[in-house]
Amino acid sequence: MPTSRTYGDACGIARALDVVGERWALLVVRELLLGPQRFSDLRRALPGVSSNLLTDRLRELEGHGVVRQRRLPPPAASVVYDLTEDGRELEPIVLALGGWGLRVPLPSVPAHLSVTSVLLFLRGSLRPSPQEPPATYRFELADQVWTIRTQDGRVHIEPGEPAHSHACLLSDPATLNALLDGSTSLAAARATGAIALTGDEAALRRFLDSGRRRES
C-alpha cells in the first residue's frame, strides 16, 4: 500500500515528493532506469539500505504506480522490479538532479558507486561520431553483464549478453568511472590488472574517448 505520509501541500512539487520523496526512493528509481533488477541486485547496488527498508520502498513505489513486479520467462524465471510508464517519466528528473549534484562535494567517508550510476554517466557523457559505424560492446561490471550499442551518435545500454560484440571489457564501476573521466587509461588499467579487454581495442578506446573529444 502507498505510504500515508504527506506534506499536505497542494503544489505539484509537494505531491510528487509525497510519492518519491522518501529516503532511498529516487535511488531505487535510478537503479531501474537501465532495465529490470532483482531484489538482490537492488540490495547490492544500494548497500546502505536494509532489506526491510528496501522492501518498504518498493511496496510504496508499487502502490503509487511507479514500480511493478514481473516474472522473467524461463530459463531465468526470476521475479524482477521494473519501472512503469509513469516511473520512466522520472528519468529526466533523476538525471537532471544528478547533474546538479555533481557540484556537491563527495562524502567524506568512502563512497559507494553503483554499476547503474557509472553506466548512466557513460550514456550521458559519451557521444560517438555519427559517422562511426554501429558497434556493440560487452561490459561485465560487478558480475553483471551489459550490452552497450552505439548507433547514429547515440549510446544504448541494456542488461544482458549481446548476440555479438566488437569488444569485451571486464572491469569494476570505479575503474570504468576513472576511464571515463580521464584519470586513467586503458593501458594503465590493464597494466595494473584492473581490467580485462578482448576484441577491437581501438574501437573501444575511441568510444571511451568520445566524451573528451566532444569537450575539446
PDB file of C-alpha atoms in Angstrom:
ATOM      1  CA  MET A   1       0.000   0.000   0.000  1.00  0.00           C
ATOM      2  CA  PRO A   2       1.201   3.573  -0.629  1.00  0.00           C
ATOM      3  CA  THR A   3       2.570   5.471   2.331  1.00  0.00           C
ATOM      4  CA  SER A   4       0.089   7.649   4.192  1.00  0.00           C
ATOM      5  CA  ARG A   5       2.714  10.313   4.873  1.00  0.00           C
ATOM      6  CA  THR A   6       2.042  13.570   3.075  1.00  0.00           C
ATOM      7  CA  TYR A   7       3.178  17.162   3.091  1.00  0.00           C
ATOM      8  CA  GLY A   8      -0.458  18.206   2.916  1.00  0.00           C
ATOM      9  CA  ASP A   9       0.527  20.723   0.237  1.00  0.00           C
ATOM     10  CA  ALA A  10      -1.475  21.092  -2.981  1.00  0.00           C
ATOM     11  CA  CYS A  11       1.578  22.167  -5.040  1.00  0.00           C
ATOM     12  CA  GLY A  12       2.566  19.636  -7.680  1.00  0.00           C
ATOM     13  CA  ILE A  13       6.132  19.567  -6.343  1.00  0.00           C
ATOM     14  CA  ALA A  14       4.918  18.578  -2.883  1.00  0.00           C
ATOM     15  CA  ARG A  15       2.529  16.000  -4.322  1.00  0.00           C
ATOM     16  CA  ALA A  16       5.383  14.461  -6.342  1.00  0.00           C
ATOM     17  CA  LEU A  17       7.523  14.318  -3.200  1.00  0.00           C
ATOM     18  CA  ASP A  18       4.689  12.540  -1.410  1.00  0.00           C
ATOM     19  CA  VAL A  19       5.354   9.729  -3.916  1.00  0.00           C
ATOM     20  CA  VAL A  20       9.139   9.726  -4.449  1.00  0.00           C
ATOM     21  CA  GLY A  21      10.482  11.960  -1.699  1.00  0.00           C
ATOM     22  CA  GLU A  22      11.075   9.255   0.897  1.00  0.00           C
ATOM     23  CA  ARG A  23      14.673   8.257   1.644  1.00  0.00           C
ATOM     24  CA  TRP A  24      16.064   5.802  -0.966  1.00  0.00           C
ATOM     25  CA  ALA A  25      13.017   6.092  -3.255  1.00  0.00           C
ATOM     26  CA  LEU A  26      14.730   8.028  -6.048  1.00  0.00           C
ATOM     27  CA  LEU A  27      17.826   5.835  -5.785  1.00  0.00           C
ATOM     28  CA  VAL A  28      15.604   2.806  -6.372  1.00  0.00           C
ATOM     29  CA  VAL A  29      14.252   4.599  -9.450  1.00  0.00           C
ATOM     30  CA  ARG A  30      17.828   5.347 -10.555  1.00  0.00           C
ATOM     31  CA  GLU A  31      18.781   1.683 -10.340  1.00  0.00           C
ATOM     32  CA  LEU A  32      15.856   0.700 -12.573  1.00  0.00           C
ATOM     33  CA  LEU A  33      16.470   3.266 -15.319  1.00  0.00           C
ATOM     34  CA  LEU A  34      18.533   0.852 -17.426  1.00  0.00           C
ATOM     35  CA  GLY A  35      16.266  -2.159 -17.013  1.00  0.00           C
ATOM     36  CA  PRO A  36      14.643  -4.527 -14.532  1.00  0.00           C
ATOM     37  CA  GLN A  37      16.504  -5.705 -11.448  1.00  0.00           C
ATOM     38  CA  ARG A  38      16.019  -8.476  -8.913  1.00  0.00           C
ATOM     39  CA  PHE A  39      15.677  -7.619  -5.243  1.00  0.00           C
ATOM     40  CA  SER A  40      19.185  -8.986  -4.653  1.00  0.00           C
ATOM     41  CA  ASP A  41      20.541  -6.725  -7.429  1.00  0.00           C
ATOM     42  CA  LEU A  42      18.996  -3.685  -5.757  1.00  0.00           C
ATOM     43  CA  ARG A  43      20.408  -4.674  -2.351  1.00  0.00           C
ATOM     44  CA  ARG A  44      23.884  -4.986  -3.843  1.00  0.00           C
ATOM     45  CA  ALA A  45      23.571  -1.643  -5.650  1.00  0.00           C
ATOM     46  CA  LEU A  46      22.308   0.120  -2.507  1.00  0.00           C
ATOM     47  CA  PRO A  47      24.416  -1.348   0.326  1.00  0.00           C
ATOM     48  CA  GLY A  48      23.344   1.357   2.768  1.00  0.00           C
ATOM     49  CA  VAL A  49      19.686   0.320   2.800  1.00  0.00           C
ATOM     50  CA  SER A  50      18.363  -2.542   4.918  1.00  0.00           C
ATOM     51  CA  SER A  51      16.307  -5.329   3.372  1.00  0.00           C
ATOM     52  CA  ASN A  52      13.237  -4.243   5.345  1.00  0.00           C
ATOM     53  CA  LEU A  53      13.528  -0.606   4.272  1.00  0.00           C
ATOM     54  CA  LEU A  54      14.083  -1.572   0.640  1.00  0.00           C
ATOM     55  CA  THR A  55      11.022  -3.819   0.803  1.00  0.00           C
ATOM     56  CA  ASP A  56       9.004  -0.898   2.194  1.00  0.00           C
ATOM     57  CA  ARG A  57      10.166   1.489  -0.515  1.00  0.00           C
ATOM     58  CA  LEU A  58       9.423  -0.985  -3.290  1.00  0.00           C
ATOM     59  CA  ARG A  59       5.973  -1.638  -1.855  1.00  0.00           C
ATOM     60  CA  GLU A  60       5.257   2.097  -1.649  1.00  0.00           C
ATOM     61  CA  LEU A  61       6.526   2.733  -5.178  1.00  0.00           C
ATOM     62  CA  GLU A  62       4.417  -0.146  -6.448  1.00  0.00           C
ATOM     63  CA  GLY A  63       1.383   1.239  -4.634  1.00  0.00           C
ATOM     64  CA  HIS A  64       1.894   4.606  -6.316  1.00  0.00           C
ATOM     65  CA  GLY A  65       2.257   3.013  -9.766  1.00  0.00           C
ATOM     66  CA  VAL A  66       5.942   3.904 -10.161  1.00  0.00           C
ATOM     67  CA  VAL A  67       7.361   0.363  -9.973  1.00  0.00           C
ATOM     68  CA  ARG A  68       5.894  -3.024 -10.855  1.00  0.00           C
ATOM     69  CA  GLN A  69       6.897  -6.625 -10.324  1.00  0.00           C
ATOM     70  CA  ARG A  70       7.058  -9.136 -13.139  1.00  0.00           C
ATOM     71  CA  ARG A  71       8.460 -12.597 -13.695  1.00  0.00           C
ATOM     72  CA  LEU A  72      11.061 -13.159 -16.394  1.00  0.00           C
ATOM     73  CA  PRO A  73      10.364 -16.025 -18.801  1.00  0.00           C
ATOM     74  CA  PRO A  74      12.255 -19.335 -18.433  1.00  0.00           C
ATOM     75  CA  PRO A  75      15.022 -20.244 -18.057  1.00  0.00           C
ATOM     76  CA  ALA A  76      15.538 -17.252 -15.742  1.00  0.00           C
ATOM     77  CA  ALA A  77      12.026 -17.266 -14.212  1.00  0.00           C
ATOM     78  CA  SER A  78      13.156 -14.636 -11.698  1.00  0.00           C
ATOM     79  CA  VAL A  79      10.905 -12.022 -10.142  1.00  0.00           C
ATOM     80  CA  VAL A  80      12.217  -8.574 -11.062  1.00  0.00           C
ATOM     81  CA  TYR A  81      11.240  -4.988 -10.407  1.00  0.00           C
ATOM     82  CA  ASP A  82      10.760  -2.641 -13.324  1.00  0.00           C
ATOM     83  CA  LEU A  83       9.614   0.935 -13.869  1.00  0.00           C
ATOM     84  CA  THR A  84       6.105   1.556 -15.125  1.00  0.00           C
ATOM     85  CA  GLU A  85       5.443   4.144 -17.811  1.00  0.00           C
ATOM     86  CA  ASP A  86       4.824   6.698 -15.049  1.00  0.00           C
ATOM     87  CA  GLY A  87       8.057   5.653 -13.375  1.00  0.00           C
ATOM     88  CA  ARG A  88      10.028   6.005 -16.602  1.00  0.00           C
ATOM     89  CA  GLU A  89       8.868   9.612 -16.905  1.00  0.00           C
ATOM     90  CA  LEU A  90      11.022  10.323 -13.845  1.00  0.00           C
ATOM     91  CA  GLU A  91      14.203   9.666 -15.861  1.00  0.00           C
ATOM     92  CA  PRO A  92      14.922  13.256 -16.991  1.00  0.00           C
ATOM     93  CA  ILE A  93      14.200  14.465 -13.457  1.00  0.00           C
ATOM     94  CA  VAL A  94      16.609  11.971 -11.890  1.00  0.00           C
ATOM     95  CA  LEU A  95      19.316  12.713 -14.475  1.00  0.00           C
ATOM     96  CA  ALA A  96      18.929  16.473 -14.015  1.00  0.00           C
ATOM     97  CA  LEU A  97      19.203  16.011 -10.256  1.00  0.00           C
ATOM     98  CA  GLY A  98      22.378  14.011 -10.810  1.00  0.00           C
ATOM     99  CA  GLY A  99      23.852  16.741 -12.979  1.00  0.00           C
ATOM    100  CA  TRP A 100      23.074  19.332 -10.319  1.00  0.00           C
ATOM    101  CA  GLY A 101      24.578  17.077  -7.641  1.00  0.00           C
ATOM    102  CA  LEU A 102      27.982  16.980  -9.333  1.00  0.00           C
ATOM    103  CA  ARG A 103      28.714  20.379  -7.786  1.00  0.00           C
ATOM    104  CA  VAL A 104      28.190  18.947  -4.287  1.00  0.00           C
ATOM    105  CA  PRO A 105      31.412  17.685  -2.605  1.00  0.00           C
ATOM    106  CA  LEU A 106      31.883  13.932  -2.370  1.00  0.00           C
ATOM    107  CA  PRO A 107      31.098  12.328   1.000  1.00  0.00           C
ATOM    108  CA  SER A 108      33.963  12.379   3.483  1.00  0.00           C
ATOM    109  CA  VAL A 109      33.524   8.652   4.101  1.00  0.00           C
ATOM    110  CA  PRO A 110      34.351   6.032   1.439  1.00  0.00           C
ATOM    111  CA  ALA A 111      31.609   6.393  -1.180  1.00  0.00           C
ATOM    112  CA  HIS A 112      29.893   3.542  -2.998  1.00  0.00           C
ATOM    113  CA  LEU A 113      29.441   3.796  -6.776  1.00  0.00           C
ATOM    114  CA  SER A 114      26.829   1.512  -8.313  1.00  0.00           C
ATOM    115  CA  VAL A 115      27.093  -0.062 -11.744  1.00  0.00           C
ATOM    116  CA  THR A 116      23.964   1.782 -12.898  1.00  0.00           C
ATOM    117  CA  SER A 117      25.400   5.111 -11.749  1.00  0.00           C
ATOM    118  CA  VAL A 118      28.541   4.814 -13.830  1.00  0.00           C
ATOM    119  CA  LEU A 119      26.645   3.458 -16.850  1.00  0.00           C
ATOM    120  CA  LEU A 120      24.246   6.406 -16.713  1.00  0.00           C
ATOM    121  CA  PHE A 121      27.293   8.687 -16.635  1.00  0.00           C
ATOM    122  CA  LEU A 122      28.722   6.798 -19.617  1.00  0.00           C
ATOM    123  CA  ARG A 123      25.477   7.106 -21.586  1.00  0.00           C
ATOM    124  CA  GLY A 124      25.166  10.808 -20.845  1.00  0.00           C
ATOM    125  CA  SER A 125      28.780  11.832 -21.372  1.00  0.00           C
ATOM    126  CA  LEU A 126      29.897   9.836 -24.425  1.00  0.00           C
ATOM    127  CA  ARG A 127      28.907  10.923 -27.920  1.00  0.00           C
ATOM    128  CA  PRO A 128      30.383   8.696 -30.616  1.00  0.00           C
ATOM    129  CA  SER A 129      30.697  10.303 -34.013  1.00  0.00           C
ATOM    130  CA  PRO A 130      27.553   9.825 -36.136  1.00  0.00           C
ATOM    131  CA  GLN A 131      29.917   8.838 -38.943  1.00  0.00           C
ATOM    132  CA  GLU A 132      31.175   5.850 -36.935  1.00  0.00           C
ATOM    133  CA  PRO A 133      29.555   2.545 -37.968  1.00  0.00           C
ATOM    134  CA  PRO A 134      27.284   0.929 -35.357  1.00  0.00           C
ATOM    135  CA  ALA A 135      29.178  -1.052 -32.735  1.00  0.00           C
ATOM    136  CA  THR A 136      28.261  -3.354 -29.861  1.00  0.00           C
ATOM    137  CA  TYR A 137      30.272  -3.871 -26.682  1.00  0.00           C
ATOM    138  CA  ARG A 138      30.003  -6.341 -23.838  1.00  0.00           C
ATOM    139  CA  PHE A 139      30.726  -4.819 -20.429  1.00  0.00           C
ATOM    140  CA  GLU A 140      30.950  -7.001 -17.331  1.00  0.00           C
ATOM    141  CA  LEU A 141      30.849  -4.986 -14.122  1.00  0.00           C
ATOM    142  CA  ALA A 142      30.472  -6.441 -10.620  1.00  0.00           C
ATOM    143  CA  ASP A 143      29.304  -9.791 -12.033  1.00  0.00           C
ATOM    144  CA  GLN A 144      26.632  -8.116 -14.171  1.00  0.00           C
ATOM    145  CA  VAL A 145      26.758  -8.209 -17.971  1.00  0.00           C
ATOM    146  CA  TRP A 146      25.564  -5.294 -20.105  1.00  0.00           C
ATOM    147  CA  THR A 147      25.097  -4.739 -23.804  1.00  0.00           C
ATOM    148  CA  ILE A 148      26.237  -1.313 -24.978  1.00  0.00           C
ATOM    149  CA  ARG A 149      25.411  -0.301 -28.543  1.00  0.00           C
ATOM    150  CA  THR A 150      26.367   2.809 -30.467  1.00  0.00           C
ATOM    151  CA  GLN A 151      24.399   3.995 -33.468  1.00  0.00           C
ATOM    152  CA  ASP A 152      23.966   7.395 -35.139  1.00  0.00           C
ATOM    153  CA  GLY A 153      25.971   9.105 -32.421  1.00  0.00           C
ATOM    154  CA  ARG A 154      23.852   7.713 -29.581  1.00  0.00           C
ATOM    155  CA  VAL A 155      24.583   5.186 -26.831  1.00  0.00           C
ATOM    156  CA  HIS A 156      22.076   2.489 -25.888  1.00  0.00           C
ATOM    157  CA  ILE A 157      22.511   0.318 -22.783  1.00  0.00           C
ATOM    158  CA  GLU A 158      20.558  -2.729 -21.695  1.00  0.00           C
ATOM    159  CA  PRO A 159      21.234  -5.595 -19.297  1.00  0.00           C
ATOM    160  CA  GLY A 160      22.217  -8.994 -20.626  1.00  0.00           C
ATOM    161  CA  GLU A 161      24.518 -10.663 -23.116  1.00  0.00           C
ATOM    162  CA  PRO A 162      24.847  -9.220 -26.631  1.00  0.00           C
ATOM    163  CA  ALA A 163      24.370 -11.562 -29.559  1.00  0.00           C
ATOM    164  CA  HIS A 164      27.804 -10.449 -30.761  1.00  0.00           C
ATOM    165  CA  SER A 165      30.277  -7.811 -29.677  1.00  0.00           C
ATOM    166  CA  HIS A 166      33.144  -5.872 -31.178  1.00  0.00           C
ATOM    167  CA  ALA A 167      34.968  -5.731 -27.849  1.00  0.00           C
ATOM    168  CA  CYS A 168      34.512  -7.017 -24.288  1.00  0.00           C
ATOM    169  CA  LEU A 169      35.530  -5.157 -21.145  1.00  0.00           C
ATOM    170  CA  LEU A 170      35.694  -6.709 -17.679  1.00  0.00           C
ATOM    171  CA  SER A 171      36.075  -4.056 -15.005  1.00  0.00           C
ATOM    172  CA  ASP A 172      34.550  -2.574 -11.866  1.00  0.00           C
ATOM    173  CA  PRO A 173      32.481   0.627 -11.548  1.00  0.00           C
ATOM    174  CA  ALA A 174      35.272   2.729 -10.025  1.00  0.00           C
ATOM    175  CA  THR A 175      37.777   1.808 -12.746  1.00  0.00           C
ATOM    176  CA  LEU A 176      35.264   2.432 -15.521  1.00  0.00           C
ATOM    177  CA  ASN A 177      34.495   5.806 -13.960  1.00  0.00           C
ATOM    178  CA  ALA A 178      38.211   6.610 -13.978  1.00  0.00           C
ATOM    179  CA  LEU A 179      38.425   5.630 -17.654  1.00  0.00           C
ATOM    180  CA  LEU A 180      35.531   7.949 -18.435  1.00  0.00           C
ATOM    181  CA  ASP A 181      36.829  10.968 -16.529  1.00  0.00           C
ATOM    182  CA  GLY A 182      40.346  10.538 -17.930  1.00  0.00           C
ATOM    183  CA  SER A 183      42.084   9.862 -14.618  1.00  0.00           C
ATOM    184  CA  THR A 184      43.350   6.552 -16.004  1.00  0.00           C
ATOM    185  CA  SER A 185      43.785   4.953 -19.416  1.00  0.00           C
ATOM    186  CA  LEU A 186      43.059   1.542 -20.871  1.00  0.00           C
ATOM    187  CA  ALA A 187      46.785   0.799 -20.944  1.00  0.00           C
ATOM    188  CA  ALA A 188      47.312   1.830 -17.330  1.00  0.00           C
ATOM    189  CA  ALA A 189      44.245  -0.047 -16.097  1.00  0.00           C
ATOM    190  CA  ARG A 190      45.292  -3.154 -17.982  1.00  0.00           C
ATOM    191  CA  ALA A 191      48.835  -2.937 -16.582  1.00  0.00           C
ATOM    192  CA  THR A 192      47.503  -2.989 -13.010  1.00  0.00           C
ATOM    193  CA  GLY A 193      45.056  -5.810 -13.727  1.00  0.00           C
ATOM    194  CA  ALA A 194      42.041  -3.560 -13.098  1.00  0.00           C
ATOM    195  CA  ILE A 195      40.502  -4.507 -16.457  1.00  0.00           C
ATOM    196  CA  ALA A 196      40.485  -7.370 -18.917  1.00  0.00           C
ATOM    197  CA  LEU A 197      39.918  -6.485 -22.558  1.00  0.00           C
ATOM    198  CA  THR A 198      39.335  -8.581 -25.646  1.00  0.00           C
ATOM    199  CA  GLY A 199      38.321  -7.700 -29.188  1.00  0.00           C
ATOM    200  CA  ASP A 200      38.749  -4.413 -31.025  1.00  0.00           C
ATOM    201  CA  GLU A 201      40.701  -2.338 -28.529  1.00  0.00           C
ATOM    202  CA  ALA A 202      40.987   0.628 -30.907  1.00  0.00           C
ATOM    203  CA  ALA A 203      37.207   0.845 -31.314  1.00  0.00           C
ATOM    204  CA  LEU A 204      36.666   0.658 -27.564  1.00  0.00           C
ATOM    205  CA  ARG A 205      39.280   3.350 -26.970  1.00  0.00           C
ATOM    206  CA  ARG A 206      37.599   5.667 -29.472  1.00  0.00           C
ATOM    207  CA  PHE A 207      34.281   5.043 -27.768  1.00  0.00           C
ATOM    208  CA  LEU A 208      35.570   5.780 -24.253  1.00  0.00           C
ATOM    209  CA  ASP A 209      37.401   8.876 -25.512  1.00  0.00           C
ATOM    210  CA  SER A 210      34.365  10.298 -27.349  1.00  0.00           C
ATOM    211  CA  GLY A 211      33.284  12.436 -24.391  1.00  0.00           C
ATOM    212  CA  ARG A 212      36.668  14.157 -24.190  1.00  0.00           C
ATOM    213  CA  ARG A 213      36.729  14.698 -27.951  1.00  0.00           C
ATOM    214  CA  ARG A 214      33.375  16.462 -27.679  1.00  0.00           C
ATOM    215  CA  GLU A 215      34.707  18.763 -24.949  1.00  0.00           C
ATOM    216  CA  SER A 216      37.928  19.673 -26.760  1.00  0.00           C
TER     217      SER A 216
END
